[in-house]
Amino acid sequence: MGLRKSFPIRREQALAIFHNRYRPSLVRSFKITDTLPEDYRHVPGDRDFYSSYANCWFVQFALTDDDPCIVNGRLLVVSKSTAQIVYDK
């Protein structure tokens, strides 16, 4: 079953792209939104960052091997118009 190639991509499609990069068994927690997560503070200049990725899905997540104190310390951004990962740190 592949991803349907209609744009903009839906939340479920962005989630499938995320899980293609990070297998579900490696992910401890995640949340996906179409706005930059409020508590994501380690991106310099949040507003500039968000405006660069305005038409995207944001997946804030933690992997099972991350420090247990980190709940959602990583961010992956998927473009709604290209279905490509445009940021992953």
PDB file of C-alpha atoms in Angstrom:
ATOM      1  CA  MET A   1       0.000   0.000   0.000  1.00  0.00           C
ATOM      2  CA  GLY A   2       1.956   3.173  -0.849  1.00  0.00           C
ATOM      3  CA  LEU A   3       1.350   6.755   0.054  1.00  0.00           C
ATOM      4  CA  ARG A   4      -1.222   8.448  -2.109  1.00  0.00           C
ATOM      5  CA  LYS A   5       0.463  11.231  -4.067  1.00  0.00           C
ATOM      6  CA  SER A   6      -2.042  13.999  -3.388  1.00  0.00           C
ATOM      7  CA  PHE A   7      -0.925  17.304  -1.997  1.00  0.00           C
ATOM      8  CA  PRO A   8      -1.003  18.756   0.507  1.00  0.00           C
ATOM      9  CA  ILE A   9      -0.291  15.560   2.386  1.00  0.00           C
ATOM     10  CA  ARG A  10      -2.472  14.589   5.317  1.00  0.00           C
ATOM     11  CA  ARG A  11      -1.389  14.020   8.901  1.00  0.00           C
ATOM     12  CA  GLU A  12      -1.490  10.225   8.434  1.00  0.00           C
ATOM     13  CA  GLN A  13       0.841  10.474   5.446  1.00  0.00           C
ATOM     14  CA  ALA A  14       3.304  12.620   7.406  1.00  0.00           C
ATOM     15  CA  LEU A  15       3.189  10.079  10.210  1.00  0.00           C
ATOM     16  CA  ALA A  16       3.962   7.262   7.750  1.00  0.00           C
ATOM     17  CA  ILE A  17       6.968   9.245   6.463  1.00  0.00           C
ATOM     18  CA  PHE A  18       8.141   9.742  10.062  1.00  0.00           C
ATOM     19  CA  HIS A  19       7.793   6.024  10.857  1.00  0.00           C
ATOM     20  CA  ASN A  20       9.616   5.159   7.641  1.00  0.00           C
ATOM     21  CA  ARG A  21      12.584   7.140   9.022  1.00  0.00           C
ATOM     22  CA  TYR A  22      12.174   6.035  12.675  1.00  0.00           C
ATOM     23  CA  ARG A  23      10.627   2.596  13.172  1.00  0.00           C
ATOM     24  CA  PRO A  24       7.789   2.697  15.731  1.00  0.00           C
ATOM     25  CA  SER A  25       9.711   0.282  17.993  1.00  0.00           C
ATOM     26  CA  LEU A  26      12.472   2.920  18.345  1.00  0.00           C
ATOM     27  CA  VAL A  27      10.122   5.792  19.231  1.00  0.00           C
ATOM     28  CA  ARG A  28       9.314   6.305  22.918  1.00  0.00           C
ATOM     29  CA  SER A  29       6.932   9.222  22.419  1.00  0.00           C
ATOM     30  CA  PHE A  30       5.821  11.643  19.703  1.00  0.00           C
ATOM     31  CA  LYS A  31       3.274  14.270  18.820  1.00  0.00           C
ATOM     32  CA  ILE A  32       2.492  15.629  15.381  1.00  0.00           C
ATOM     33  CA  THR A  33       1.041  19.054  14.652  1.00  0.00           C
ATOM     34  CA  ASP A  34       0.868  21.516  11.795  1.00  0.00           C
ATOM     35  CA  THR A  35       2.377  24.271  13.937  1.00  0.00           C
ATOM     36  CA  LEU A  36       5.792  24.460  15.570  1.00  0.00           C
ATOM     37  CA  PRO A  37       5.443  22.848  19.025  1.00  0.00           C
ATOM     38  CA  GLU A  38       5.246  25.503  21.736  1.00  0.00           C
ATOM     39  CA  ASP A  39       7.747  23.807  24.022  1.00  0.00           C
ATOM     40  CA  TYR A  40      10.356  23.319  21.310  1.00  0.00           C
ATOM     41  CA  ARG A  41      12.869  25.903  22.479  1.00  0.00           C
ATOM     42  CA  HIS A  42      16.222  24.761  21.114  1.00  0.00           C
ATOM     43  CA  VAL A  43      15.621  26.038  17.586  1.00  0.00           C
ATOM     44  CA  PRO A  44      17.252  29.458  17.310  1.00  0.00           C
ATOM     45  CA  GLY A  45      14.746  32.111  16.260  1.00  0.00           C
ATOM     46  CA  ASP A  46      11.557  30.043  16.501  1.00  0.00           C
ATOM     47  CA  ARG A  47       9.521  32.489  14.424  1.00  0.00           C
ATOM     48  CA  ASP A  48      12.072  32.556  11.601  1.00  0.00           C
ATOM     49  CA  PHE A  49      12.247  28.776  11.741  1.00  0.00           C
ATOM     50  CA  TYR A  50       8.470  28.455  11.571  1.00  0.00           C
ATOM     51  CA  SER A  51       8.137  30.905   8.684  1.00  0.00           C
ATOM     52  CA  SER A  52      10.700  28.846   6.748  1.00  0.00           C
ATOM     53  CA  TYR A  53       8.530  25.772   7.233  1.00  0.00           C
ATOM     54  CA  ALA A  54       5.032  27.275   7.243  1.00  0.00           C
ATOM     55  CA  ASN A  55       3.418  24.566   5.093  1.00  0.00           C
ATOM     56  CA  CYS A  56       4.659  21.555   7.059  1.00  0.00           C
ATOM     57  CA  TRP A  57       3.891  18.872   9.605  1.00  0.00           C
ATOM     58  CA  PHE A  58       6.012  18.975  12.781  1.00  0.00           C
ATOM     59  CA  VAL A  59       6.771  15.737  14.626  1.00  0.00           C
ATOM     60  CA  GLN A  60       8.242  16.283  18.076  1.00  0.00           C
ATOM     61  CA  PHE A  61       9.587  13.004  19.421  1.00  0.00           C
ATOM     62  CA  ALA A  62      11.937  11.038  21.664  1.00  0.00           C
ATOM     63  CA  LEU A  63      13.630   7.742  20.878  1.00  0.00           C
ATOM     64  CA  THR A  64      13.871   4.817  23.268  1.00  0.00           C
ATOM     65  CA  ASP A  65      17.649   5.283  23.599  1.00  0.00           C
ATOM     66  CA  ASP A  66      17.375   9.026  24.427  1.00  0.00           C
ATOM     67  CA  ASP A  67      17.971  10.225  27.977  1.00  0.00           C
ATOM     68  CA  PRO A  68      14.771   9.374  29.941  1.00  0.00           C
ATOM     69  CA  CYS A  69      14.554  13.013  31.103  1.00  0.00           C
ATOM     70  CA  ILE A  70      13.973  14.043  27.481  1.00  0.00           C
ATOM     71  CA  VAL A  71      10.303  13.597  26.647  1.00  0.00           C
ATOM     72  CA  ASN A  72      10.071  15.253  23.225  1.00  0.00           C
ATOM     73  CA  GLY A  73      13.523  16.586  22.455  1.00  0.00           C
ATOM     74  CA  ARG A  74      13.815  15.963  18.735  1.00  0.00           C
ATOM     75  CA  LEU A  75      12.009  17.492  15.786  1.00  0.00           C
ATOM     76  CA  LEU A  76      11.287  16.225  12.305  1.00  0.00           C
ATOM     77  CA  VAL A  77       9.569  18.469   9.753  1.00  0.00           C
ATOM     78  CA  VAL A  78       7.741  17.100   6.696  1.00  0.00           C
ATOM     79  CA  SER A  79       6.723  19.417   3.863  1.00  0.00           C
ATOM     80  CA  LYS A  80       3.002  19.213   3.119  1.00  0.00           C
ATOM     81  CA  SER A  81       3.588  20.135  -0.520  1.00  0.00           C
ATOM     82  CA  THR A  82       6.470  17.760  -1.372  1.00  0.00           C
ATOM     83  CA  ALA A  83       6.114  14.966   1.238  1.00  0.00           C
ATOM     84  CA  GLN A  84       9.855  15.326   1.892  1.00  0.00           C
ATOM     85  CA  ILE A  85      11.621  15.550   5.258  1.00  0.00           C
ATOM     86  CA  VAL A  86      13.003  19.080   5.341  1.00  0.00           C
ATOM     87  CA  TYR A  87      14.399  19.095   8.911  1.00  0.00           C
ATOM     88  CA  ASP A  88      15.495  16.332  11.272  1.00  0.00           C
ATOM     89  CA  LYS A  89      17.395  17.123  14.490  1.00  0.00           C
TER      90      LYS A  89
END
